Coordinates of C-alpha atoms in Angstrom, one line a residue:
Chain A
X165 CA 76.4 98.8 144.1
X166 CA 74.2 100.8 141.8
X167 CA 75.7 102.0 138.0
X168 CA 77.1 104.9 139.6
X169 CA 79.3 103.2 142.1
X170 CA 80.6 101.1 139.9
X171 CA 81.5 104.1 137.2
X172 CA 83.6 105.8 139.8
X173 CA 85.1 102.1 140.8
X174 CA 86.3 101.4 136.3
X175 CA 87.2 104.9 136.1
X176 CA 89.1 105.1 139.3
X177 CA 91.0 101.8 138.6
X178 CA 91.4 103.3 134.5
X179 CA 92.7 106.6 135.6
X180 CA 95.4 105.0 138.3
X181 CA 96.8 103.0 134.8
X182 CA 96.7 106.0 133.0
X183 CA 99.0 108.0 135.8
X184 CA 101.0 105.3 136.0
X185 CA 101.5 104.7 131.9
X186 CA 102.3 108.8 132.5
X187 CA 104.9 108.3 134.7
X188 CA 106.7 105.2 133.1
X189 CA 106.4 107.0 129.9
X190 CA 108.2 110.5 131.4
X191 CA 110.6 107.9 133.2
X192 CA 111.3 106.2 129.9
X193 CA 111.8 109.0 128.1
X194 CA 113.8 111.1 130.6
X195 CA 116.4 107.6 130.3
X196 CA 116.3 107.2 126.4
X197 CA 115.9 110.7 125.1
X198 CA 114.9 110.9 121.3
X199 CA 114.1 107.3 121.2
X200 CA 110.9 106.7 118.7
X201 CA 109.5 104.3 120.5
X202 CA 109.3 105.9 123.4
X203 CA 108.0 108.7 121.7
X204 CA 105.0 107.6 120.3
X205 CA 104.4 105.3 123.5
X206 CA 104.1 108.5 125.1
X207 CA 101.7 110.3 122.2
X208 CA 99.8 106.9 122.4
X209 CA 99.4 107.6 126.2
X210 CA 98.6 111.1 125.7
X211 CA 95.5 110.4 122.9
X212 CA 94.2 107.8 125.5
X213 CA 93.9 110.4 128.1
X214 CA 92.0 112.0 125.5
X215 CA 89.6 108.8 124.7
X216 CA 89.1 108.0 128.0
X217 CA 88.1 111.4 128.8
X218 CA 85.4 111.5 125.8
X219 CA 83.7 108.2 127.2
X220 CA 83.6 109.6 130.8
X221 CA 82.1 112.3 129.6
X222 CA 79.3 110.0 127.3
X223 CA 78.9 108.0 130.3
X224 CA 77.3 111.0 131.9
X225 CA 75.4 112.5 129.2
X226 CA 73.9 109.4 128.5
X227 CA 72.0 107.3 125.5
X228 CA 72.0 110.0 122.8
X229 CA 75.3 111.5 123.0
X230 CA 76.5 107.5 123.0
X231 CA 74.5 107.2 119.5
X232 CA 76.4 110.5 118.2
X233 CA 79.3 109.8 119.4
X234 CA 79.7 106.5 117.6
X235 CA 78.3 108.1 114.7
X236 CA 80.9 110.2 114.4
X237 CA 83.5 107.7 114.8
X238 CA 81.6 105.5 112.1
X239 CA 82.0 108.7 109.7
X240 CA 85.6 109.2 110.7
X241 CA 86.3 105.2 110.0
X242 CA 84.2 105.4 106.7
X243 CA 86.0 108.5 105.5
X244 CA 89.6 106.7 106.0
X245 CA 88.1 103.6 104.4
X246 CA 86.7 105.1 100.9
X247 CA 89.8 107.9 101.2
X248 CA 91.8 105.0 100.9
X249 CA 90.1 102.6 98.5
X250 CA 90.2 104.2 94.6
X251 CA 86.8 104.9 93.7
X252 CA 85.7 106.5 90.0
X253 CA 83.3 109.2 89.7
X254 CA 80.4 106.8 89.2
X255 CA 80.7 105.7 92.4
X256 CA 79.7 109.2 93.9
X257 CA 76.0 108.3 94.0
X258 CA 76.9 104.8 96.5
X259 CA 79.2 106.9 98.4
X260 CA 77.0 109.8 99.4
X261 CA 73.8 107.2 100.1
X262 CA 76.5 105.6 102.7
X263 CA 77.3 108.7 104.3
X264 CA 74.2 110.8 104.3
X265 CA 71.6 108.4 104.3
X266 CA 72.7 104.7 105.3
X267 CA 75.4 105.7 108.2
X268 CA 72.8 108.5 109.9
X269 CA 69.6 106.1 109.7
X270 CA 71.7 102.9 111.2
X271 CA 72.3 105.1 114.4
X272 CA 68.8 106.4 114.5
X273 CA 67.7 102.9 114.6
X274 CA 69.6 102.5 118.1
X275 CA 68.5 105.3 119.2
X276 CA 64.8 104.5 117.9
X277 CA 65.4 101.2 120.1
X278 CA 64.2 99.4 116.8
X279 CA 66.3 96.1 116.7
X280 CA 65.1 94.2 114.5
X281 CA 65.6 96.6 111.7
X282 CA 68.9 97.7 112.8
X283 CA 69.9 94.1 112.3
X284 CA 68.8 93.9 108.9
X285 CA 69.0 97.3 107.4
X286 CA 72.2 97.3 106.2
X287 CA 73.0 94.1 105.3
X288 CA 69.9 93.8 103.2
X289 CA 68.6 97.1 101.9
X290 CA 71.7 98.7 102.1
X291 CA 73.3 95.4 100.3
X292 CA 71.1 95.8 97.6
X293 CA 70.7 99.9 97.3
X294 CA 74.3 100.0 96.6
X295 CA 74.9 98.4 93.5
X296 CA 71.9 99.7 92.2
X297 CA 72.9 103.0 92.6
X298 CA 75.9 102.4 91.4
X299 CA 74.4 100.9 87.7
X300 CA 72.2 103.8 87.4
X301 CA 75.5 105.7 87.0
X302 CA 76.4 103.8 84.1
X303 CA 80.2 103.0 84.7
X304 CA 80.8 99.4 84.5
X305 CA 84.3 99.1 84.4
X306 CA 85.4 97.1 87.5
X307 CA 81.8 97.1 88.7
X308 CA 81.5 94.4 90.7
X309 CA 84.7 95.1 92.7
X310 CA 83.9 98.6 92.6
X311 CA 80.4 97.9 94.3
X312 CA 82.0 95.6 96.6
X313 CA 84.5 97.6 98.4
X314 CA 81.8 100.0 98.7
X315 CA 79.8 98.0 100.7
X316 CA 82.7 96.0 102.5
X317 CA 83.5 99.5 103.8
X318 CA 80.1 100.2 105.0
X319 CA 80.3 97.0 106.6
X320 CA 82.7 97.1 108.6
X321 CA 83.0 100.8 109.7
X322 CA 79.1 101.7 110.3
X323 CA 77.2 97.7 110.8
X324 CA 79.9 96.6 112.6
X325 CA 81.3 99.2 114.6
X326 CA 77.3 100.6 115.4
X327 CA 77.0 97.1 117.5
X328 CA 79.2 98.4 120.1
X329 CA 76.2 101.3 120.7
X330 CA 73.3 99.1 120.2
X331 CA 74.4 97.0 123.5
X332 CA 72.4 99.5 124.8
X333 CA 69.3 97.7 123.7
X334 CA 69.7 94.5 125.1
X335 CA 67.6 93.6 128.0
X336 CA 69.4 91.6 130.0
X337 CA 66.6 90.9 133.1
X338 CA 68.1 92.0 137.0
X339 CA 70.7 94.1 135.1
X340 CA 69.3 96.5 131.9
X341 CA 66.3 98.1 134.4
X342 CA 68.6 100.0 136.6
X343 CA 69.4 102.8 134.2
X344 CA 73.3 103.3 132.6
X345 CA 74.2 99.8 133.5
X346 CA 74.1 98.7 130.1
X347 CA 76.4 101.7 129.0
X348 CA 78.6 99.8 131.4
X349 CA 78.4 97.0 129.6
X350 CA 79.7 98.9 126.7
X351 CA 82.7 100.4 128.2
X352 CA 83.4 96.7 129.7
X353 CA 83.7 96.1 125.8
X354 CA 85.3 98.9 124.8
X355 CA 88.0 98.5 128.0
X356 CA 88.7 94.5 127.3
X357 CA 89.3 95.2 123.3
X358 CA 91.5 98.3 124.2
X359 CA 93.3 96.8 126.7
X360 CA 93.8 93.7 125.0
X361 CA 95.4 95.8 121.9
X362 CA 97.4 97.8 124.9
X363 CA 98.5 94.0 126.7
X364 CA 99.7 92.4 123.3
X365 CA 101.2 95.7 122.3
X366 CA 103.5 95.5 125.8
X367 CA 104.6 91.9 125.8
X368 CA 104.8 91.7 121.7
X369 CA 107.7 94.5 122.9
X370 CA 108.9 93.1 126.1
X371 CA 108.6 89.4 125.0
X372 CA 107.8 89.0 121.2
X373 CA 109.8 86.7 119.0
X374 CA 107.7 84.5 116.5
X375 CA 105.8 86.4 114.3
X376 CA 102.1 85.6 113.6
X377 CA 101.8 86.7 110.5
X378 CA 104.8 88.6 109.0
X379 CA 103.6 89.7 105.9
X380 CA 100.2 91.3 107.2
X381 CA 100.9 92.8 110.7
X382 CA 104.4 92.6 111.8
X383 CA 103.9 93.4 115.0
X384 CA 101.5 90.5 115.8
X385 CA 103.6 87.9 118.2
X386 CA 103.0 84.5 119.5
X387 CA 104.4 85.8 123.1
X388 CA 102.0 89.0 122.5
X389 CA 98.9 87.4 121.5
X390 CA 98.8 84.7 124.7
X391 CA 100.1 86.8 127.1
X392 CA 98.1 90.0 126.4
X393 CA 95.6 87.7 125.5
X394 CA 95.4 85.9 128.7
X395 CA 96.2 89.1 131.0
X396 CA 92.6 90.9 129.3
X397 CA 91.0 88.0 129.7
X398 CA 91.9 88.0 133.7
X399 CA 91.1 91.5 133.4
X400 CA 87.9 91.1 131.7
X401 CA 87.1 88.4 134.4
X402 CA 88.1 90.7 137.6
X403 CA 85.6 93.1 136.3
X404 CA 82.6 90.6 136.3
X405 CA 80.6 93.3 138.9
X406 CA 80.4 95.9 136.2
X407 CA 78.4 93.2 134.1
X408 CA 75.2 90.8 134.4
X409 CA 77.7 87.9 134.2
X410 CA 79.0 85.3 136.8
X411 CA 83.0 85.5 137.0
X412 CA 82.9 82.4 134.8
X413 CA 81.1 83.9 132.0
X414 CA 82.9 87.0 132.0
X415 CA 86.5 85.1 131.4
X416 CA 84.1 83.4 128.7
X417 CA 83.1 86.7 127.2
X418 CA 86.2 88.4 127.8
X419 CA 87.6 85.4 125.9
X420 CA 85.6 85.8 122.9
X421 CA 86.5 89.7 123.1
X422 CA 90.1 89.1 122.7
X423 CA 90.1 86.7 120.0
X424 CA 87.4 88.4 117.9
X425 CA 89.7 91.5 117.8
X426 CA 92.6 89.7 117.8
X427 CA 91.1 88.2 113.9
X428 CA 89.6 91.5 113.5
X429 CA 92.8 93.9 113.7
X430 CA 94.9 90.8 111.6
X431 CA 92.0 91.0 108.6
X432 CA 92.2 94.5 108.9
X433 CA 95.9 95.1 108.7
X434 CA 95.7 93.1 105.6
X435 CA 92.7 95.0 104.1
X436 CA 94.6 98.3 104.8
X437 CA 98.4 97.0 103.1
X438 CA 96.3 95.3 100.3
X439 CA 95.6 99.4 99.9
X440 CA 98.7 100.0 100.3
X441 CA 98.9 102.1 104.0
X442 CA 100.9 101.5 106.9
X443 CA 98.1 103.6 108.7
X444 CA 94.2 104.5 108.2
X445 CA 94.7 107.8 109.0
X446 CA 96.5 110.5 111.3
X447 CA 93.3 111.6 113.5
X448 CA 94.7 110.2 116.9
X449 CA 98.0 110.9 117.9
X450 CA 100.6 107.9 117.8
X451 CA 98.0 105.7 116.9
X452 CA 97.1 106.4 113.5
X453 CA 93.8 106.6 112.0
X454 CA 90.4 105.9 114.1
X455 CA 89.8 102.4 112.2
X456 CA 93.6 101.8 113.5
X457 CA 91.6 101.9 117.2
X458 CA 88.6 100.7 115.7
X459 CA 89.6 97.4 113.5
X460 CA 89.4 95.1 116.7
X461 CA 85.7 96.6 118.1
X462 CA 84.4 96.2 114.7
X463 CA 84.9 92.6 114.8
X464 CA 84.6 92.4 119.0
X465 CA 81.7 94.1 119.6
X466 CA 78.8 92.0 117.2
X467 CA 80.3 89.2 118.4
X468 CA 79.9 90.3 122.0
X469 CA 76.6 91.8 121.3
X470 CA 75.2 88.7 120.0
X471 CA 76.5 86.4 122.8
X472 CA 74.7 88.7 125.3
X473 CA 71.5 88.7 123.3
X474 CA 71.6 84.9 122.5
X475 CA 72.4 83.6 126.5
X476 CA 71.2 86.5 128.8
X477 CA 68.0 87.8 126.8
X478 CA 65.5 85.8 127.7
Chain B
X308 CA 82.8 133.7 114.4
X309 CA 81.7 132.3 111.1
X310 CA 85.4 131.6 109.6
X311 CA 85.5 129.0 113.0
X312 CA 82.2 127.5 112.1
X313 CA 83.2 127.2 108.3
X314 CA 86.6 125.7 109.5
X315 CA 85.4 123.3 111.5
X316 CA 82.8 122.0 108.8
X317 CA 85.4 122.1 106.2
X318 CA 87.6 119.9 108.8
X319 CA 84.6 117.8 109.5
X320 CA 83.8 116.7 105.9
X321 CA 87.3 116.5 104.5
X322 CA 90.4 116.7 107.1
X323 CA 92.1 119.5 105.3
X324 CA 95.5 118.5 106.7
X325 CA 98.2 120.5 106.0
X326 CA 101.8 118.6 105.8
X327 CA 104.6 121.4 105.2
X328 CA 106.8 119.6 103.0
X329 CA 109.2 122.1 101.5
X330 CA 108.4 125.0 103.9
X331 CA 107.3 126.0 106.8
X332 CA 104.2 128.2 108.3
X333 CA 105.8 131.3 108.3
X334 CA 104.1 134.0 108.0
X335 CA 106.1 135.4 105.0
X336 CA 104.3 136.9 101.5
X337 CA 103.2 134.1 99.6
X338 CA 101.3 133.0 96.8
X339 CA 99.9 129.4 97.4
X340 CA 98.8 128.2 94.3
X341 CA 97.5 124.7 93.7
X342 CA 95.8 121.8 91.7
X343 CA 91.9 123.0 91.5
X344 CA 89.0 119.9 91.5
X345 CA 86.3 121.2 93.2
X346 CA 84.9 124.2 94.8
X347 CA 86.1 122.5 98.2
X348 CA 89.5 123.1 96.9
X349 CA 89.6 127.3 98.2
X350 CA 88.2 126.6 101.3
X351 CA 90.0 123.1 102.1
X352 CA 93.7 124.9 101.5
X353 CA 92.4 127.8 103.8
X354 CA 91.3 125.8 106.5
X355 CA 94.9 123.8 106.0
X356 CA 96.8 127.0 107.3
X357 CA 97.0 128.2 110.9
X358 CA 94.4 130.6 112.2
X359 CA 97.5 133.6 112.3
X360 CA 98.2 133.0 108.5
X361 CA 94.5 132.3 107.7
X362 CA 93.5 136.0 108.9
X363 CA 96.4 137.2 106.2
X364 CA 95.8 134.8 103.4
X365 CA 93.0 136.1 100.4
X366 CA 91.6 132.9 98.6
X367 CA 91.2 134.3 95.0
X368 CA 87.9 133.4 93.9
X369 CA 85.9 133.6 90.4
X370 CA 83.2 136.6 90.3
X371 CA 80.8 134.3 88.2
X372 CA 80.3 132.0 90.6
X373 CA 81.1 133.3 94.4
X374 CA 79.8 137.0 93.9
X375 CA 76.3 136.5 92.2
X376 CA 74.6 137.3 95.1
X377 CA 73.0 135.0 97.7
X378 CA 74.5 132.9 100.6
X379 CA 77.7 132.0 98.5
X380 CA 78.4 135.6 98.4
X381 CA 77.9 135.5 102.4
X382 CA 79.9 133.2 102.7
X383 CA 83.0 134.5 100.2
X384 CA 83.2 137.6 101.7
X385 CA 82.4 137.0 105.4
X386 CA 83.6 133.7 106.1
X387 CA 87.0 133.2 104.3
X388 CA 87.5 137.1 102.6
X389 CA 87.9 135.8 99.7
X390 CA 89.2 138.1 96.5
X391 CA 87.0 138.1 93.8
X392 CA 88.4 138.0 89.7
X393 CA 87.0 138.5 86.8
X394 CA 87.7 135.3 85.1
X395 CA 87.3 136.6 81.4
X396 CA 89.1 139.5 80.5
X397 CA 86.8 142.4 78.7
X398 CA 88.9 143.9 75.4
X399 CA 89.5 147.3 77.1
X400 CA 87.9 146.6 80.3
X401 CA 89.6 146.8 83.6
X402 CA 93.0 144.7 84.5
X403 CA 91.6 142.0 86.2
X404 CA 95.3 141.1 87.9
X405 CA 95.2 144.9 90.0
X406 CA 92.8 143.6 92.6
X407 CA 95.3 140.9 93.5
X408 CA 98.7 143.4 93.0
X409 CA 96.9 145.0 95.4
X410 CA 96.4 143.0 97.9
X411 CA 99.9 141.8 97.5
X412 CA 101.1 145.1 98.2
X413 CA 99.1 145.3 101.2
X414 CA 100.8 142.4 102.3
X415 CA 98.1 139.8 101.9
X416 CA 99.2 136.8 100.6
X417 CA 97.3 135.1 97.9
X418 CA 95.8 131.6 97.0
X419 CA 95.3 131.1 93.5
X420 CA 94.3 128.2 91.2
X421 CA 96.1 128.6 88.1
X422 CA 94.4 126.3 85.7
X423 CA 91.2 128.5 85.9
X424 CA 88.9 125.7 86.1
X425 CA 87.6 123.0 87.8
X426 CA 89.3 119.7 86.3
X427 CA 88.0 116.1 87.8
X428 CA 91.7 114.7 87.3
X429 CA 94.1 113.9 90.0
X430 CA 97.0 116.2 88.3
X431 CA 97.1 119.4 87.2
X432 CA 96.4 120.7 83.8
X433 CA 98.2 123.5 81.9
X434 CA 98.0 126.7 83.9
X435 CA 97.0 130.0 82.5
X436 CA 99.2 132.7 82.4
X437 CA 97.9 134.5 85.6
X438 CA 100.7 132.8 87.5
X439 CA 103.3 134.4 85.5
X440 CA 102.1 138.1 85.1
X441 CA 101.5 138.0 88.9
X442 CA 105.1 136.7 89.3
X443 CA 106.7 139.5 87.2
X444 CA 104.5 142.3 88.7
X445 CA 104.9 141.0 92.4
X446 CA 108.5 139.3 92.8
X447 CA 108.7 139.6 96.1
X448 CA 106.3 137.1 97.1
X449 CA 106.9 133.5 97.3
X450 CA 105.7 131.2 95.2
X451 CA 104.5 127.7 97.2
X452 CA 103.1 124.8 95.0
X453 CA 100.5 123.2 96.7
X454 CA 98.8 119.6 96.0
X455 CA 95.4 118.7 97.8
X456 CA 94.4 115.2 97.2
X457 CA 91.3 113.5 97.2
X458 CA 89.4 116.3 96.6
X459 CA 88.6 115.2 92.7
X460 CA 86.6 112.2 94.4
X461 CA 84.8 114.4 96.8
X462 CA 83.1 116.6 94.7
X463 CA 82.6 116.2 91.2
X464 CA 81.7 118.6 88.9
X465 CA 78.0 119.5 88.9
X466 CA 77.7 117.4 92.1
X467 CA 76.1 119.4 95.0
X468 CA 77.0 116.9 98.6
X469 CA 80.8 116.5 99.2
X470 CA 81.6 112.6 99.9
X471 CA 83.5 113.1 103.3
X472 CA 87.2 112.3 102.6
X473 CA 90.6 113.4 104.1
X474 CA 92.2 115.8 101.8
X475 CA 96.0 116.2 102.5
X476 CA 97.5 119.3 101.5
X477 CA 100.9 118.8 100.2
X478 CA 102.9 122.5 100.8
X479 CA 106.4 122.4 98.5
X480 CA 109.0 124.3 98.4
X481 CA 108.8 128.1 97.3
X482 CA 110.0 128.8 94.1
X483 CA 110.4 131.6 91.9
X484 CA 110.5 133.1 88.3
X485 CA 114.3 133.0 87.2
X486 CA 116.2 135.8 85.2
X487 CA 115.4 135.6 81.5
X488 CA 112.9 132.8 81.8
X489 CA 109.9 132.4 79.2
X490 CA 106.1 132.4 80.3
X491 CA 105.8 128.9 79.1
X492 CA 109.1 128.0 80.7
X493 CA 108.1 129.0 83.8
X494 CA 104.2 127.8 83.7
X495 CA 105.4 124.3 83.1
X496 CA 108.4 124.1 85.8
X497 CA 105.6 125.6 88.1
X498 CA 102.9 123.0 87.2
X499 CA 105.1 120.2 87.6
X500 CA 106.2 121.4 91.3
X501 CA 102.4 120.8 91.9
X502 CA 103.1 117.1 90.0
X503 CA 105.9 116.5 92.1
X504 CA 103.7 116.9 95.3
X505 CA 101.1 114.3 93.8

């Protein structure tokens, strides 16, 4: 099956859930009219039309649009970040170097296909331009924390998240010549994170009774976390033909997916209450910000990315 | 054609989300008057209304620095028709409040910052007495207090690149000037709707 085949097979098999989520969610709320729940399930349905519909798009147009596209979610992420964390006029100087020179070069890099620099880049020069930049605007009051969240946002909404883009440079021999496969290895990402958050979501609601972790992300359930948990991780195993992995491997990976975004949306949600939001942002409909569909890539997809690199790059 | 472009770059950099708090979008005669920061401010509450109000809605903006000449000129006039004013009035020159009467007659609403200045604070300063003539002259238009966040840490004075943040605009209830109330009075009550918003 070349990478063509195999698109129409995902987005087949994605657009049957999403008819189906449709039509449970009209059913539901036909039964329980003016329930909340039910109404944001359906808004939540209705943004992931929309998100599925973006990538389908990307899928065709390729490389490029893949690099802007996650730039542009980067900048949307990094904007809820800093427009939640208090920053003080000195910090103007850091802020704009993130957003009009640090954010912009990382995605060149991927689309350069220069690795190694794209691995360093941020965590060293952009590590250390920060604070400097910072100290030449002379406030020192709370400097170090100050600096930090700074670069903690940067982090985690442009490093982190750009990794889900730069699977694109892996060259994974049998699999990375034949050309769009490894934007399929992408989506395969993107689909086990997002339906891991959509399986944990369901039997949290259908099932959940212990809390993981009251305090930080109420929602978080034993019952949710194995069950979804397990049911993504069959998922992300059924779909081994969309990636260079055996069956085996891909319940590995798919593994690894769903408890590095499991930990990544739990540090998250107690990043954003430590700031005081219930929310990131508004952006996408019944979801919240985009770091609130974000959080679990940006911990997901370096993990993933470096798994690939480390067993399947020779 | 260029108002889109300019919204959609306004939208890009800083959200500009409206949240109607104490009224609606209704396409009544108002005077939106709010906390000024930055030079985002005039065109972040602009691109926070609907497109219908946004074609009747004059941003009132300072001759000195959006009428010299040049692109910002361009972009006052053709992109969000903005109203120029004279900030400082000349002893005998021209009323610098007519334009605005004017345009209020004409059935343009208005947005107006009514501390005059750019202040780098997250709540308002004492406003001038702009607010109050127009509200005597014009009482038929509504008075809406509006509070943009944010928008102090997104450009500062003298700085020239906005940090992208999301700006909410905070739209309160309409008020207006009571029988027999006093300038100050009615400055202060209106300055601390704005507060209230914060």
């Amino acid at each position: 099956m070349n990478s063509q085949e195999k698109f129409y097979w995902l987005f087949g098999g994605i657009l049957s859930l999403l008819v189906l989520a449709s039509c449970i969610g009209a059913l539901l709320h036909w039964r329980a009219r003016g329930n909340e729940t039910i109404a944001n399930l359906n808004a939540r349905v209705r943004a992931w039309w929309v998100m599925v519909a973006i990538i389908a798009v990307n899928f065709v147009l390729g490389t490029n649009a893949t690099v802007v596209l996650f730039a542009l979610a980067s900048l949307f992420a990094l904007r809820e970040f800093i427009t939640l964390t208090p920053t003080r006029p000195g910090d103007y100087l850091p802020l704009v170097a993130c957003f009009y020179v640090l954010l912009p070069v990382q995605y060149w890099l991927i689309a350069a296909d220069w690795y190694n620099l794209f691995a360093i880049f941020l965590p060293v020069y952009g590590f250390l331009l920060l604070p400097v930049l910072a100290a030449v605007s002379g406030d020192t009051e709370d400097f170090l924390a100050r600096v930090t969240k700074v670069q903690w946002g940067l982090m985690i909404t442009v490093y982190c998240i750009s990794y889900a883009p730069a699977l694109l440079l892996v060259e994974v021999p049998g699999f990375s010549e034949q050309p769009r496969n490894n934007l399929l290895l992408m989506i395969y990402l993107l689909t086990i994170v997002q339906m891991s958050d959509v399986l944990q979501y369901v039997f949290g609601k259908l099932l959940g009774k212990h809390k993981i972790a009251p305090k930080v992300s109420p929602s978080k359930t034993v019952e949710g976390f194995v069950g979804g948990g397990l049911a993504a991780t069959g998922l992300g195993t059924a779909l081994w033909w969309i990636t260079p992995f055996t069956p085996l491997q891909a319940c590995g990976m798919a593994a690894a997916i769903v408890v590095s975004g499991f930990l990544g949306g739990l540090a998250l949600s107690a990043v954003k209450r430590s700031l005081g939001a219930k929310d990131w942002g508004a952006m996408i409909e019944g979801h919240g910000g985009m770091l609130d569909r974000l959080d679990s890539v940006s911990f997901a997809a370096p993990i993933f990315f470096h798994l690939t690199r480390y067993f399947f790059e020779p | 054609m260029l108002s889109q472009a300019l919204s959609l770059f306004v939208r890009l950099l800083v959200g500009a989300r409206p949240q109607w708090v104490g009224c609606k979008p209704d396409p009544a005669l108002r005077i939106y008057y709010a906390n000024h920061t930055s030079h985002m401010d005039t065109l972040a509450l602009w691109c926070a209304l609907p497109a219908n109000l946004r074609a009747r809605t004059r941003p009132v903006a300072a001759a000195d620095y959006w009428a010299g000449g040049g692109f910002k000129s361009y972009l006052a006039t053709h992109g969000f028709n903005a109203l120029f004013i004279q900030r400082h009035r000349e002893p005998g020159g021209p009323d610098p409040l007519a334009p605005l009467e004017a345009a209020l007659a004409n059935g343009q609403s208005l947005i107006i910052f009514p501390e005059g200045t750019r202040r780098a604070q997250a709540l308002p300063s004492a406003f001038k007495s702009g607010l109050y003539h127009l509200a005597t002259r014009c009482p038929q238009a509504e008075l809406v207090p509006v509070y943009m966040d944010n928008l102090y840490r997104s450009l500062p004075k003298g700085a020239l690149l906005p940090v992208p943040l999301t700006c909410t605009v905070r739209l309160g209830k309409p008020l207006q000037l009571q029988a027999g109330e006093d300038k100050d009075e009615f400055l202060e009550r209106a300055r601390l709707a704005v507060v209230e918003l914060a």
